[in-house]
């Protein structure tokens, strides 16, 4: 067991270090931070942002004091809108991060060395997945910082469980997407093709709930709705803990690791 954990840590360090020496990874980080900062300001401070909407509502309330107005939880509405945008950005960023996990190994000819090494396929897959998930966490940590600063000014204070659940949902969503992208990357030596196929698959899993709604009341509709990434991610950013949503995300993570290990095992069998 200690040997397995040691192999996972070795693969994890190797994979994580590869991101911090890659110009593409820095370009992805820069674009991600630029877009997330833009949407952060737009949602909060833009002409149609939440603060502007509240100001207009208060102005109308002052002009018509007899008309009751429903209260607006600015912090909650902001979190839902911003994390929804972050989830959409993840659909574009994460396939690019996962595309080279195995495709680059195939292109350089080092995948055969991994396939025939004493390191188990599971250890390699888990180590690579942990490395890319950790890199994604470094991308969203600065966003957490200025988001926490904005929410700290809310009055009344924000109950911390709700934003923590939303961000945990984002991390689980990213891990599931990266795990499936890792499997697709293990099937080809073309990083571009791996990114395109991963994006197509994740987009299908993202919008599958709309298809399920057209088949509501049928067993197929229920199954498709249960597979929807958007539906389960929305539960998390709304602060709703649903054990089925947790099971779905963990299932996608484990499925990607399992399929990746099987793909490498097939390569190992071909080379033996």
PDB file of C-alpha atoms in Angstrom:
ATOM      1  CA  UNK A   1       0.000   0.000   0.000  1.00  0.00           C
ATOM      2  CA  UNK A   2       2.843   2.376   0.845  1.00  0.00           C
ATOM      3  CA  UNK A   3       4.404   1.629  -2.551  1.00  0.00           C
ATOM      4  CA  UNK A   4       1.138   2.455  -4.326  1.00  0.00           C
ATOM      5  CA  UNK A   5       0.805   5.782  -2.508  1.00  0.00           C
ATOM      6  CA  UNK A   6       4.435   6.542  -3.252  1.00  0.00           C
ATOM      7  CA  UNK A   7       3.839   5.930  -6.964  1.00  0.00           C
ATOM      8  CA  UNK A   8       0.741   8.142  -6.925  1.00  0.00           C
ATOM      9  CA  UNK A   9       2.654  10.983  -5.244  1.00  0.00           C
ATOM     10  CA  UNK A  10       5.521  10.644  -7.740  1.00  0.00           C
ATOM     11  CA  UNK A  11       3.152  10.806 -10.719  1.00  0.00           C
ATOM     12  CA  UNK A  12       1.256  13.669  -9.043  1.00  0.00           C
ATOM     13  CA  UNK A  13       4.402  15.765  -8.564  1.00  0.00           C
ATOM     14  CA  UNK A  14       5.585  15.073 -12.099  1.00  0.00           C
ATOM     15  CA  UNK A  15       2.220  16.057 -13.577  1.00  0.00           C
ATOM     16  CA  UNK A  16       1.818  19.196 -11.460  1.00  0.00           C
ATOM     17  CA  UNK A  17       5.323  20.415 -12.250  1.00  0.00           C
ATOM     18  CA  UNK A  18       4.651  19.981 -15.972  1.00  0.00           C
ATOM     19  CA  UNK A  19       1.880  22.597 -15.778  1.00  0.00           C
ATOM     20  CA  UNK A  20       4.044  25.188 -14.089  1.00  0.00           C
ATOM     21  CA  UNK A  21       6.672  24.980 -16.856  1.00  0.00           C
ATOM     22  CA  UNK A  22       4.152  25.011 -19.716  1.00  0.00           C
ATOM     23  CA  UNK A  23       3.528  28.294 -21.581  1.00  0.00           C
ATOM     24  CA  UNK A  24       0.097  26.968 -22.570  1.00  0.00           C
ATOM     25  CA  UNK A  25      -0.861  26.512 -18.923  1.00  0.00           C
ATOM     26  CA  UNK A  26       0.113  30.119 -18.153  1.00  0.00           C
ATOM     27  CA  UNK A  27      -1.862  31.325 -21.166  1.00  0.00           C
ATOM     28  CA  UNK A  28      -4.905  29.358 -19.969  1.00  0.00           C
ATOM     29  CA  UNK A  29      -4.520  30.814 -16.477  1.00  0.00           C
ATOM     30  CA  UNK A  30      -4.282  34.362 -17.829  1.00  0.00           C
ATOM     31  CA  UNK A  31      -7.373  33.987 -20.022  1.00  0.00           C
ATOM     32  CA  UNK A  32      -9.311  32.313 -17.212  1.00  0.00           C
ATOM     33  CA  UNK A  33      -8.481  35.056 -14.707  1.00  0.00           C
ATOM     34  CA  UNK A  34      -9.273  37.786 -17.225  1.00  0.00           C
ATOM     35  CA  UNK A  35     -12.675  36.338 -18.095  1.00  0.00           C
ATOM     36  CA  UNK A  36     -13.617  35.483 -14.515  1.00  0.00           C
ATOM     37  CA  UNK A  37     -12.642  38.985 -13.351  1.00  0.00           C
ATOM     38  CA  UNK A  38     -14.648  40.546 -16.151  1.00  0.00           C
ATOM     39  CA  UNK A  39     -17.782  38.558 -15.293  1.00  0.00           C
ATOM     40  CA  UNK A  40     -17.246  39.195 -11.583  1.00  0.00           C
ATOM     41  CA  UNK A  41     -17.331  42.946 -12.145  1.00  0.00           C
ATOM     42  CA  UNK A  42     -20.141  42.713 -14.695  1.00  0.00           C
ATOM     43  CA  UNK A  43     -22.432  40.659 -12.467  1.00  0.00           C
ATOM     44  CA  UNK A  44     -21.792  42.776  -9.393  1.00  0.00           C
ATOM     45  CA  UNK A  45     -21.176  46.295 -10.717  1.00  0.00           C
ATOM     46  CA  UNK A  46     -22.317  46.301 -14.351  1.00  0.00           C
ATOM     47  CA  UNK A  47     -25.163  48.419 -15.787  1.00  0.00           C
ATOM     48  CA  UNK A  48     -27.493  45.458 -15.329  1.00  0.00           C
ATOM     49  CA  UNK A  49     -25.596  44.074 -12.346  1.00  0.00           C
ATOM     50  CA  UNK A  50     -27.089  43.059  -9.044  1.00  0.00           C
ATOM     51  CA  UNK A  51     -26.151  46.253  -7.198  1.00  0.00           C
ATOM     52  CA  UNK A  52     -27.671  48.382  -9.952  1.00  0.00           C
ATOM     53  CA  UNK A  53     -30.856  46.314  -9.864  1.00  0.00           C
ATOM     54  CA  UNK A  54     -31.149  46.781  -6.115  1.00  0.00           C
ATOM     55  CA  UNK A  55     -30.557  50.526  -6.486  1.00  0.00           C
ATOM     56  CA  UNK A  56     -33.289  50.795  -9.118  1.00  0.00           C
ATOM     57  CA  UNK A  57     -35.628  48.759  -6.942  1.00  0.00           C
ATOM     58  CA  UNK A  58     -34.978  51.047  -3.943  1.00  0.00           C
ATOM     59  CA  UNK A  59     -35.545  54.105  -6.160  1.00  0.00           C
ATOM     60  CA  UNK A  60     -38.898  52.794  -7.357  1.00  0.00           C
ATOM     61  CA  UNK A  61     -39.818  51.886  -3.794  1.00  0.00           C
ATOM     62  CA  UNK A  62     -39.088  55.483  -2.738  1.00  0.00           C
ATOM     63  CA  UNK A  63     -41.269  56.856  -5.510  1.00  0.00           C
ATOM     64  CA  UNK A  64     -44.098  54.432  -4.680  1.00  0.00           C
ATOM     65  CA  UNK A  65     -43.924  53.935  -0.904  1.00  0.00           C
ATOM     66  CA  UNK A  66     -47.253  52.113  -0.767  1.00  0.00           C
ATOM     67  CA  UNK A  67     -46.170  49.318  -3.093  1.00  0.00           C
ATOM     68  CA  UNK A  68     -44.558  46.386  -1.231  1.00  0.00           C
ATOM     69  CA  UNK A  69     -41.322  44.981  -2.665  1.00  0.00           C
ATOM     70  CA  UNK A  70     -39.870  41.562  -2.066  1.00  0.00           C
ATOM     71  CA  UNK A  71     -36.398  41.580  -0.476  1.00  0.00           C
ATOM     72  CA  UNK A  72     -33.341  40.626  -2.546  1.00  0.00           C
ATOM     73  CA  UNK A  73     -30.526  38.594  -1.067  1.00  0.00           C
ATOM     74  CA  UNK A  74     -27.703  40.257  -2.972  1.00  0.00           C
ATOM     75  CA  UNK A  75     -24.975  37.881  -1.747  1.00  0.00           C
ATOM     76  CA  UNK A  76     -26.981  34.772  -2.635  1.00  0.00           C
ATOM     77  CA  UNK A  77     -28.019  36.073  -6.053  1.00  0.00           C
ATOM     78  CA  UNK A  78     -24.449  37.102  -6.809  1.00  0.00           C
ATOM     79  CA  UNK A  79     -23.055  33.716  -5.817  1.00  0.00           C
ATOM     80  CA  UNK A  80     -25.558  31.844  -7.963  1.00  0.00           C
ATOM     81  CA  UNK A  81     -24.923  34.024 -11.009  1.00  0.00           C
ATOM     82  CA  UNK A  82     -21.120  34.069 -10.661  1.00  0.00           C
ATOM     83  CA  UNK A  83     -20.688  30.355  -9.975  1.00  0.00           C
ATOM     84  CA  UNK A  84     -23.045  29.631 -12.859  1.00  0.00           C
ATOM     85  CA  UNK A  85     -20.709  31.598 -15.134  1.00  0.00           C
ATOM     86  CA  UNK A  86     -17.690  29.829 -13.628  1.00  0.00           C
ATOM     87  CA  UNK A  87     -19.269  26.475 -14.449  1.00  0.00           C
ATOM     88  CA  UNK A  88     -19.793  27.584 -18.040  1.00  0.00           C
ATOM     89  CA  UNK A  89     -16.165  28.761 -18.291  1.00  0.00           C
ATOM     90  CA  UNK A  90     -15.068  25.374 -16.988  1.00  0.00           C
ATOM     91  CA  UNK A  91     -16.644  23.729 -20.029  1.00  0.00           C
ATOM     92  CA  UNK A  92     -14.097  25.512 -22.236  1.00  0.00           C
ATOM     93  CA  UNK A  93     -11.046  25.554 -19.944  1.00  0.00           C
ATOM     94  CA  UNK A  94     -11.057  22.016 -18.551  1.00  0.00           C
ATOM     95  CA  UNK A  95     -10.951  20.107 -21.895  1.00  0.00           C
ATOM     96  CA  UNK A  96      -7.810  22.099 -22.745  1.00  0.00           C
ATOM     97  CA  UNK A  97      -6.238  21.162 -19.414  1.00  0.00           C
ATOM     98  CA  UNK A  98      -7.049  17.469 -19.796  1.00  0.00           C
ATOM     99  CA  UNK A  99      -6.212  17.081 -23.475  1.00  0.00           C
ATOM    100  CA  UNK A 100      -2.502  16.434 -22.922  1.00  0.00           C
ATOM    101  CA  UNK A 101      -2.712  14.138 -19.897  1.00  0.00           C
ATOM    102  CA  UNK A 102      -2.066  11.026 -22.021  1.00  0.00           C
ATOM    103  CA  UNK A 103      -2.054  12.330 -25.597  1.00  0.00           C
ATOM    104  CA  UNK A 104       1.311  14.010 -25.017  1.00  0.00           C
ATOM    105  CA  UNK A 105       2.672  10.766 -23.591  1.00  0.00           C
ATOM    106  CA  UNK A 106       1.559   8.968 -26.758  1.00  0.00           C
ATOM    107  CA  UNK A 107       3.089  11.631 -28.980  1.00  0.00           C
ATOM    108  CA  UNK A 108       6.463  11.526 -27.179  1.00  0.00           C
ATOM    109  CA  UNK A 109       6.447   7.736 -27.036  1.00  0.00           C
ATOM    110  CA  UNK A 110       6.615   7.676 -23.227  1.00  0.00           C
ATOM    111  CA  UNK A 111       3.163   6.123 -22.820  1.00  0.00           C
ATOM    112  CA  UNK A 112       4.586   2.743 -23.753  1.00  0.00           C
ATOM    113  CA  UNK A 113       7.106   3.141 -20.933  1.00  0.00           C
ATOM    114  CA  UNK A 114       4.297   3.899 -18.503  1.00  0.00           C
ATOM    115  CA  UNK A 115       2.237   0.998 -19.810  1.00  0.00           C
ATOM    116  CA  UNK A 116       5.085  -1.467 -19.321  1.00  0.00           C
ATOM    117  CA  UNK A 117       6.388  -0.029 -16.033  1.00  0.00           C
ATOM    118  CA  UNK A 118       5.721  -1.682 -12.642  1.00  0.00           C
ATOM    119  CA  UNK A 119       3.554   1.306 -11.676  1.00  0.00           C
ATOM    120  CA  UNK A 120      -0.107   0.269 -11.759  1.00  0.00           C
ATOM    121  CA  UNK A 121      -2.435   1.916 -14.272  1.00  0.00           C
ATOM    122  CA  UNK A 122      -4.683   3.069 -11.430  1.00  0.00           C
ATOM    123  CA  UNK A 123      -1.772   4.809  -9.708  1.00  0.00           C
ATOM    124  CA  UNK A 124      -0.825   6.630 -12.907  1.00  0.00           C
ATOM    125  CA  UNK A 125      -4.415   7.697 -13.598  1.00  0.00           C
ATOM    126  CA  UNK A 126      -5.049   8.883 -10.033  1.00  0.00           C
ATOM    127  CA  UNK A 127      -1.738  10.747  -9.882  1.00  0.00           C
ATOM    128  CA  UNK A 128      -2.361  12.518 -13.186  1.00  0.00           C
ATOM    129  CA  UNK A 129      -5.919  13.438 -12.179  1.00  0.00           C
ATOM    130  CA  UNK A 130      -4.785  14.811  -8.811  1.00  0.00           C
ATOM    131  CA  UNK A 131      -2.133  16.884 -10.580  1.00  0.00           C
ATOM    132  CA  UNK A 132      -4.500  18.557 -13.021  1.00  0.00           C
ATOM    133  CA  UNK A 133      -7.180  19.089 -10.350  1.00  0.00           C
ATOM    134  CA  UNK A 134      -4.571  20.760  -8.132  1.00  0.00           C
ATOM    135  CA  UNK A 135      -3.585  23.047 -11.001  1.00  0.00           C
ATOM    136  CA  UNK A 136      -7.249  23.977 -11.487  1.00  0.00           C
ATOM    137  CA  UNK A 137      -7.432  24.801  -7.776  1.00  0.00           C
ATOM    138  CA  UNK A 138      -4.526  27.230  -8.212  1.00  0.00           C
ATOM    139  CA  UNK A 139      -6.574  28.922 -10.929  1.00  0.00           C
ATOM    140  CA  UNK A 140      -9.633  29.446  -8.763  1.00  0.00           C
ATOM    141  CA  UNK A 141      -7.902  30.363  -5.476  1.00  0.00           C
ATOM    142  CA  UNK A 142      -7.427  34.047  -6.462  1.00  0.00           C
ATOM    143  CA  UNK A 143     -11.094  34.127  -7.492  1.00  0.00           C
ATOM    144  CA  UNK A 144     -12.065  32.732  -4.093  1.00  0.00           C
ATOM    145  CA  UNK A 145     -10.073  35.534  -2.479  1.00  0.00           C
ATOM    146  CA  UNK A 146     -11.811  38.493  -4.100  1.00  0.00           C
ATOM    147  CA  UNK A 147     -15.172  36.721  -3.992  1.00  0.00           C
ATOM    148  CA  UNK A 148     -14.751  36.220  -0.231  1.00  0.00           C
ATOM    149  CA  UNK A 149     -13.807  39.907   0.096  1.00  0.00           C
ATOM    150  CA  UNK A 150     -16.976  40.956  -1.729  1.00  0.00           C
ATOM    151  CA  UNK A 151     -19.207  38.653   0.333  1.00  0.00           C
ATOM    152  CA  UNK A 152     -17.596  39.821   3.584  1.00  0.00           C
ATOM    153  CA  UNK A 153     -19.232  43.237   3.078  1.00  0.00           C
ATOM    154  CA  UNK A 154     -22.732  41.755   2.952  1.00  0.00           C
ATOM    155  CA  UNK A 155     -25.202  42.845   5.622  1.00  0.00           C
ATOM    156  CA  UNK A 156     -26.508  40.613   7.126  1.00  0.00           C
ATOM    157  CA  UNK A 157     -23.447  38.400   7.027  1.00  0.00           C
ATOM    158  CA  UNK A 158     -23.419  35.480   4.604  1.00  0.00           C
ATOM    159  CA  UNK A 159     -23.899  32.059   6.145  1.00  0.00           C
ATOM    160  CA  UNK A 160     -20.611  30.353   5.109  1.00  0.00           C
ATOM    161  CA  UNK A 161     -22.105  26.917   4.386  1.00  0.00           C
ATOM    162  CA  UNK A 162     -23.853  28.085   1.211  1.00  0.00           C
ATOM    163  CA  UNK A 163     -20.786  29.561  -0.582  1.00  0.00           C
ATOM    164  CA  UNK A 164     -18.622  26.656   0.582  1.00  0.00           C
ATOM    165  CA  UNK A 165     -21.065  24.173  -0.921  1.00  0.00           C
ATOM    166  CA  UNK A 166     -21.129  26.135  -4.169  1.00  0.00           C
ATOM    167  CA  UNK A 167     -17.352  26.114  -4.465  1.00  0.00           C
ATOM    168  CA  UNK A 168     -17.145  22.454  -3.521  1.00  0.00           C
ATOM    169  CA  UNK A 169     -19.631  21.786  -6.313  1.00  0.00           C
ATOM    170  CA  UNK A 170     -17.347  23.641  -8.739  1.00  0.00           C
ATOM    171  CA  UNK A 171     -14.381  21.496  -7.670  1.00  0.00           C
ATOM    172  CA  UNK A 172     -16.394  18.269  -8.004  1.00  0.00           C
ATOM    173  CA  UNK A 173     -17.641  19.379 -11.420  1.00  0.00           C
ATOM    174  CA  UNK A 174     -14.067  20.099 -12.525  1.00  0.00           C
ATOM    175  CA  UNK A 175     -12.786  16.762 -11.215  1.00  0.00           C
ATOM    176  CA  UNK A 176     -15.531  14.880 -13.071  1.00  0.00           C
ATOM    177  CA  UNK A 177     -14.858  16.699 -16.348  1.00  0.00           C
ATOM    178  CA  UNK A 178     -11.090  16.274 -16.037  1.00  0.00           C
ATOM    179  CA  UNK A 179     -11.462  12.571 -15.273  1.00  0.00           C
ATOM    180  CA  UNK A 180     -13.558  11.971 -18.391  1.00  0.00           C
ATOM    181  CA  UNK A 181     -11.181  14.150 -20.411  1.00  0.00           C
ATOM    182  CA  UNK A 182      -8.253  12.084 -19.145  1.00  0.00           C
ATOM    183  CA  UNK A 183      -9.870   8.922 -20.509  1.00  0.00           C
ATOM    184  CA  UNK A 184     -10.439  10.527 -23.917  1.00  0.00           C
ATOM    185  CA  UNK A 185      -6.844  11.757 -23.922  1.00  0.00           C
ATOM    186  CA  UNK A 186      -5.664   8.182 -23.360  1.00  0.00           C
ATOM    187  CA  UNK A 187      -7.282   7.096 -26.625  1.00  0.00           C
ATOM    188  CA  UNK A 188      -5.465   9.407 -29.034  1.00  0.00           C
ATOM    189  CA  UNK A 189      -2.119  11.078 -29.624  1.00  0.00           C
ATOM    190  CA  UNK A 190      -3.791  14.263 -30.894  1.00  0.00           C
ATOM    191  CA  UNK A 191      -4.301  16.834 -28.151  1.00  0.00           C
ATOM    192  CA  UNK A 192      -6.622  18.906 -30.334  1.00  0.00           C
ATOM    193  CA  UNK A 193      -8.831  15.914 -31.076  1.00  0.00           C
ATOM    194  CA  UNK A 194      -8.897  14.987 -27.383  1.00  0.00           C
ATOM    195  CA  UNK A 195      -9.984  18.519 -26.451  1.00  0.00           C
ATOM    196  CA  UNK A 196     -12.726  18.607 -29.111  1.00  0.00           C
ATOM    197  CA  UNK A 197     -14.169  15.212 -28.160  1.00  0.00           C
ATOM    198  CA  UNK A 198     -14.034  16.064 -24.452  1.00  0.00           C
ATOM    199  CA  UNK A 199     -15.793  19.380 -25.045  1.00  0.00           C
ATOM    200  CA  UNK A 200     -18.491  17.671 -27.138  1.00  0.00           C
ATOM    201  CA  UNK A 201     -19.060  15.019 -24.454  1.00  0.00           C
ATOM    202  CA  UNK A 202     -19.199  17.506 -21.608  1.00  0.00           C
ATOM    203  CA  UNK A 203     -21.477  19.841 -23.544  1.00  0.00           C
ATOM    204  CA  UNK A 204     -23.843  16.922 -24.123  1.00  0.00           C
ATOM    205  CA  UNK A 205     -23.811  16.052 -20.411  1.00  0.00           C
ATOM    206  CA  UNK A 206     -24.354  19.754 -19.628  1.00  0.00           C
ATOM    207  CA  UNK A 207     -27.485  20.198 -21.785  1.00  0.00           C
ATOM    208  CA  UNK A 208     -28.860  16.683 -21.393  1.00  0.00           C
ATOM    209  CA  UNK A 209     -31.322  17.966 -18.788  1.00  0.00           C
ATOM    210  CA  UNK A 210     -33.135  19.930 -21.516  1.00  0.00           C
ATOM    211  CA  UNK A 211     -33.557  16.686 -23.458  1.00  0.00           C
ATOM    212  CA  UNK A 212     -34.758  14.963 -20.290  1.00  0.00           C
ATOM    213  CA  UNK A 213     -37.431  17.618 -19.758  1.00  0.00           C
ATOM    214  CA  UNK A 214     -38.906  16.817 -23.171  1.00  0.00           C
ATOM    215  CA  UNK A 215     -39.077  13.173 -22.083  1.00  0.00           C
ATOM    216  CA  UNK A 216     -40.408  13.893 -18.596  1.00  0.00           C
ATOM    217  CA  UNK A 217     -42.486  11.112 -17.103  1.00  0.00           C
ATOM    218  CA  UNK A 218     -40.599   8.394 -18.966  1.00  0.00           C
ATOM    219  CA  UNK A 219     -37.828   6.112 -17.657  1.00  0.00           C
ATOM    220  CA  UNK A 220     -35.434   7.449 -20.314  1.00  0.00           C
ATOM    221  CA  UNK A 221     -36.145  11.018 -19.229  1.00  0.00           C
ATOM    222  CA  UNK A 222     -35.460  10.134 -15.593  1.00  0.00           C
ATOM    223  CA  UNK A 223     -32.150   8.481 -16.492  1.00  0.00           C
ATOM    224  CA  UNK A 224     -31.013  11.404 -18.668  1.00  0.00           C
ATOM    225  CA  UNK A 225     -31.984  13.905 -15.974  1.00  0.00           C
ATOM    226  CA  UNK A 226     -29.943  11.983 -13.416  1.00  0.00           C
ATOM    227  CA  UNK A 227     -26.870  12.148 -15.691  1.00  0.00           C
ATOM    228  CA  UNK A 228     -27.072  15.921 -16.178  1.00  0.00           C
ATOM    229  CA  UNK A 229     -24.039  17.865 -14.962  1.00  0.00           C
ATOM    230  CA  UNK A 230     -25.958  21.151 -15.026  1.00  0.00           C
ATOM    231  CA  UNK A 231     -28.786  19.884 -12.838  1.00  0.00           C
ATOM    232  CA  UNK A 232     -26.498  18.529 -10.126  1.00  0.00           C
ATOM    233  CA  UNK A 233     -24.143  21.512 -10.260  1.00  0.00           C
ATOM    234  CA  UNK A 234     -27.102  23.886  -9.884  1.00  0.00           C
ATOM    235  CA  UNK A 235     -28.099  22.066  -6.698  1.00  0.00           C
ATOM    236  CA  UNK A 236     -24.662  22.748  -5.196  1.00  0.00           C
ATOM    237  CA  UNK A 237     -24.497  26.443  -6.091  1.00  0.00           C
ATOM    238  CA  UNK A 238     -27.978  26.917  -4.643  1.00  0.00           C
ATOM    239  CA  UNK A 239     -26.737  25.516  -1.348  1.00  0.00           C
ATOM    240  CA  UNK A 240     -28.794  22.326  -1.684  1.00  0.00           C
ATOM    241  CA  UNK A 241     -27.014  19.198  -0.492  1.00  0.00           C
ATOM    242  CA  UNK A 242     -28.353  16.244  -2.422  1.00  0.00           C
ATOM    243  CA  UNK A 243     -26.589  12.950  -1.861  1.00  0.00           C
ATOM    244  CA  UNK A 244     -27.524  11.840  -5.385  1.00  0.00           C
ATOM    245  CA  UNK A 245     -25.636  14.828  -6.823  1.00  0.00           C
ATOM    246  CA  UNK A 246     -22.549  13.877  -4.830  1.00  0.00           C
ATOM    247  CA  UNK A 247     -22.857  10.267  -6.031  1.00  0.00           C
ATOM    248  CA  UNK A 248     -23.139  11.404  -9.670  1.00  0.00           C
ATOM    249  CA  UNK A 249     -19.991  13.552  -9.511  1.00  0.00           C
ATOM    250  CA  UNK A 250     -18.021  10.834  -7.731  1.00  0.00           C
ATOM    251  CA  UNK A 251     -19.281   8.311 -10.280  1.00  0.00           C
ATOM    252  CA  UNK A 252     -17.992  10.432 -13.162  1.00  0.00           C
ATOM    253  CA  UNK A 253     -14.617  10.746 -11.425  1.00  0.00           C
ATOM    254  CA  UNK A 254     -14.309   7.014 -10.769  1.00  0.00           C
ATOM    255  CA  UNK A 255     -15.619   6.146 -14.236  1.00  0.00           C
ATOM    256  CA  UNK A 256     -12.958   8.282 -15.892  1.00  0.00           C
ATOM    257  CA  UNK A 257     -10.200   6.714 -13.777  1.00  0.00           C
ATOM    258  CA  UNK A 258     -11.493   3.192 -14.428  1.00  0.00           C
ATOM    259  CA  UNK A 259     -11.800   3.669 -18.201  1.00  0.00           C
ATOM    260  CA  UNK A 260      -8.356   5.277 -18.363  1.00  0.00           C
ATOM    261  CA  UNK A 261      -6.801   2.367 -16.486  1.00  0.00           C
ATOM    262  CA  UNK A 262      -8.513  -0.069 -18.839  1.00  0.00           C
ATOM    263  CA  UNK A 263      -7.296   1.843 -21.905  1.00  0.00           C
ATOM    264  CA  UNK A 264      -3.694   1.749 -20.665  1.00  0.00           C
ATOM    265  CA  UNK A 265      -4.086  -1.899 -19.718  1.00  0.00           C
ATOM    266  CA  UNK A 266      -5.180  -2.642 -23.299  1.00  0.00           C
ATOM    267  CA  UNK A 267      -2.045  -0.879 -24.533  1.00  0.00           C
ATOM    268  CA  UNK A 268       0.040  -2.881 -22.062  1.00  0.00           C
ATOM    269  CA  UNK A 269      -1.520  -6.090 -23.421  1.00  0.00           C
ATOM    270  CA  UNK A 270      -0.736  -5.071 -27.026  1.00  0.00           C
ATOM    271  CA  UNK A 271       2.910  -4.407 -26.151  1.00  0.00           C
ATOM    272  CA  UNK A 272       3.375  -7.659 -24.199  1.00  0.00           C
TER     273      UNK A 272
END
